[in-house]
Amino acid sequence: MITRSENCPRRDACVQKGKGLIHMKDLTDKEGLYGHGRLFAHVTVDPGCSIGYHPHDHETEFYYIIKGEAVFSDNGVESVVRAGDICATGYGESHGLENRTDEPVELIALIAME
């Protein structure tokens, strides 16, 4: 299966009651994840914006940081993450991500089902 970039839906959304709008490019849909996930997206978090703190039950969400620097809250513990870092949250754990810099943060988000 090949998905062409021009066919990937784009949307702006307030994610999990975070600050501002997050820019998302869906890289595939649920069908493209063959029933094993519910999200695979390229995400851009502008300066001052965030993905609100939220839990994951019966699924795991991965963030692969492509560009920039952000503050990742892992069960309430904050850590700075940079390009090349991978964050994983699942099975009753909670997380959030905030861009406190002057540059956009880009990441790949994948939610895999239990």
C-alpha atoms as a printed R data frame, in Angstrom:
    type eleno elety resid chain resno      x      y      z
1   ATOM     1    CA   MET     A     1  0.000  0.000  0.000
2   ATOM     2    CA   ILE     A     2  1.247  3.483 -0.867
3   ATOM     3    CA   THR     A     3 -0.297  6.694  0.404
4   ATOM     4    CA   ARG     A     4  0.709  9.800 -1.509
5   ATOM     5    CA   SER     A     5  1.412 12.902  0.567
6   ATOM     6    CA   GLU     A     6 -1.142 14.947 -1.360
7   ATOM     7    CA   ASN     A     7 -3.832 12.439 -0.334
8   ATOM     8    CA   CYS     A     8 -3.143 12.746  3.398
9   ATOM     9    CA   PRO     A     9 -5.851 14.755  5.175
10  ATOM    10    CA   ARG     A    10 -4.675 17.780  7.134
11  ATOM    11    CA   ARG     A    11 -6.421 19.328 10.098
12  ATOM    12    CA   ASP     A    12 -5.875 21.795 12.895
13  ATOM    13    CA   ALA     A    13 -7.234 20.845 16.291
14  ATOM    14    CA   CYS     A    14 -7.125 21.658 19.968
15  ATOM    15    CA   VAL     A    15 -5.802 18.319 21.252
16  ATOM    16    CA   GLN     A    16 -6.837 17.070 24.702
17  ATOM    17    CA   LYS     A    17 -7.664 20.627 25.864
18  ATOM    18    CA   GLY     A    18 -4.100 21.782 25.186
19  ATOM    19    CA   LYS     A    19 -3.056 25.349 24.359
20  ATOM    20    CA   GLY     A    20 -3.648 26.573 20.804
21  ATOM    21    CA   LEU     A    21 -4.144 24.543 17.664
22  ATOM    22    CA   ILE     A    22 -1.978 21.585 16.689
23  ATOM    23    CA   HIS     A    23 -1.407 20.949 12.964
24  ATOM    24    CA   MET     A    24 -1.930 17.314 12.011
25  ATOM    25    CA   LYS     A    25 -1.367 15.406  8.796
26  ATOM    26    CA   ASP     A    26 -2.955 11.953  8.984
27  ATOM    27    CA   LEU     A    27 -0.485  9.529  7.380
28  ATOM    28    CA   THR     A    28 -3.084  6.774  7.172
29  ATOM    29    CA   ASP     A    29 -6.504  5.932  8.563
30  ATOM    30    CA   LYS     A    30 -7.683  3.067 10.785
31  ATOM    31    CA   GLU     A    31 -7.992  0.809  7.750
32  ATOM    32    CA   GLY     A    32 -4.372  1.537  6.852
33  ATOM    33    CA   LEU     A    33 -3.332  0.486 10.369
34  ATOM    34    CA   TYR     A    34 -4.955 -2.927  9.771
35  ATOM    35    CA   GLY     A    35 -6.911 -2.796 13.026
36  ATOM    36    CA   HIS     A    36 -3.795 -2.389 15.185
37  ATOM    37    CA   GLY     A    37 -3.992  1.350 15.782
38  ATOM    38    CA   ARG     A    38 -6.131  4.434 15.639
39  ATOM    39    CA   LEU     A    39 -3.686  7.230 14.789
40  ATOM    40    CA   PHE     A    40 -0.554  7.649 12.681
41  ATOM    41    CA   ALA     A    41  0.142 11.317 12.060
42  ATOM    42    CA   HIS     A    42  2.768 13.972 11.420
43  ATOM    43    CA   VAL     A    43  2.160 16.624 14.078
44  ATOM    44    CA   THR     A    44  3.427 20.195 14.313
45  ATOM    45    CA   VAL     A    45  3.218 21.993 17.651
46  ATOM    46    CA   ASP     A    46  3.754 25.735 17.263
47  ATOM    47    CA   PRO     A    47  5.521 27.846 19.913
48  ATOM    48    CA   GLY     A    48  3.321 28.308 22.985
49  ATOM    49    CA   CYS     A    49  1.017 25.426 22.008
50  ATOM    50    CA   SER     A    50  0.569 22.024 23.623
51  ATOM    51    CA   ILE     A    51 -1.034 18.612 23.527
52  ATOM    52    CA   GLY     A    52 -3.004 18.510 26.775
53  ATOM    53    CA   TYR     A    53 -2.242 16.032 29.528
54  ATOM    54    CA   HIS     A    54 -4.333 12.879 29.017
55  ATOM    55    CA   PRO     A    55 -4.411  9.125 29.824
56  ATOM    56    CA   HIS     A    56 -4.124  6.063 27.578
57  ATOM    57    CA   ASP     A    57 -5.983  2.893 28.526
58  ATOM    58    CA   HIS     A    58 -5.795 -0.271 26.406
59  ATOM    59    CA   GLU     A    59 -3.467  1.455 23.912
60  ATOM    60    CA   THR     A    60  0.016  2.965 23.708
61  ATOM    61    CA   GLU     A    61  0.928  6.278 22.104
62  ATOM    62    CA   PHE     A    62  4.399  6.885 20.743
63  ATOM    63    CA   TYR     A    63  5.915 10.255 19.845
64  ATOM    64    CA   TYR     A    64  9.025 10.312 17.673
65  ATOM    65    CA   ILE     A    65 10.459 13.830 17.798
66  ATOM    66    CA   ILE     A    66 11.618 14.893 14.331
67  ATOM    67    CA   LYS     A    67 12.490 18.542 14.881
68  ATOM    68    CA   GLY     A    68 12.708 21.007 17.753
69  ATOM    69    CA   GLU     A    69 12.528 20.757 21.521
70  ATOM    70    CA   ALA     A    70  9.513 20.254 23.782
71  ATOM    71    CA   VAL     A    71  8.628 19.489 27.379
72  ATOM    72    CA   PHE     A    72  7.116 16.012 27.705
73  ATOM    73    CA   SER     A    73  5.061 15.258 30.813
74  ATOM    74    CA   ASP     A    74  5.293 11.541 31.582
75  ATOM    75    CA   ASN     A    75  2.867 10.752 34.409
76  ATOM    76    CA   GLY     A    76  3.458 14.257 35.760
77  ATOM    77    CA   VAL     A    77  7.264 14.167 35.491
78  ATOM    78    CA   GLU     A    78  8.534 16.766 33.000
79  ATOM    79    CA   SER     A    79 11.512 16.114 30.714
80  ATOM    80    CA   VAL     A    80 12.918 18.027 27.762
81  ATOM    81    CA   VAL     A    81 12.769 15.985 24.541
82  ATOM    82    CA   ARG     A    82 14.625 16.740 21.310
83  ATOM    83    CA   ALA     A    83 14.915 15.473 17.741
84  ATOM    84    CA   GLY     A    84 15.569 11.729 17.737
85  ATOM    85    CA   ASP     A    85 13.912 11.086 21.113
86  ATOM    86    CA   ILE     A    86 11.017  8.625 21.456
87  ATOM    87    CA   CYS     A    87  8.286  8.979 24.081
88  ATOM    88    CA   ALA     A    88  5.880  6.126 24.882
89  ATOM    89    CA   THR     A    89  2.767  6.193 27.064
90  ATOM    90    CA   GLY     A    90  0.225  3.442 27.588
91  ATOM    91    CA   TYR     A    91 -1.745  1.050 29.725
92  ATOM    92    CA   GLY     A    92 -3.171  3.508 32.237
93  ATOM    93    CA   GLU     A    93 -0.342  6.038 32.053
94  ATOM    94    CA   SER     A    94 -0.810  9.726 31.167
95  ATOM    95    CA   HIS     A    95  1.172 12.264 29.177
96  ATOM    96    CA   GLY     A    96  1.229 15.676 27.505
97  ATOM    97    CA   LEU     A    97  3.639 17.752 25.443
98  ATOM    98    CA   GLU     A    98  4.270 21.504 25.393
99  ATOM    99    CA   ASN     A    99  6.363 23.673 23.094
100 ATOM   100    CA   ARG     A   100  7.994 26.330 25.286
101 ATOM   101    CA   THR     A   101 10.468 27.449 22.596
102 ATOM   102    CA   ASP     A   102 10.346 29.946 19.733
103 ATOM   103    CA   GLU     A   103 10.508 27.250 17.028
104 ATOM   104    CA   PRO     A   104  7.902 24.691 15.882
105 ATOM   105    CA   VAL     A   105  8.203 21.101 17.113
106 ATOM   106    CA   GLU     A   106  7.525 18.294 14.641
107 ATOM   107    CA   LEU     A   107  6.802 14.722 15.638
108 ATOM   108    CA   ILE     A   108  5.264 11.494 14.447
109 ATOM   109    CA   ALA     A   109  2.441 10.228 16.680
110 ATOM   110    CA   LEU     A   110  1.337  6.589 16.579
111 ATOM   111    CA   ILE     A   111 -1.375  5.070 18.740
112 ATOM   112    CA   ALA     A   112 -1.197  1.259 18.794
113 ATOM   113    CA   MET     A   113 -4.102 -0.743 20.202
114 ATOM   114    CA   GLU     A   114 -3.781 -3.369 22.927
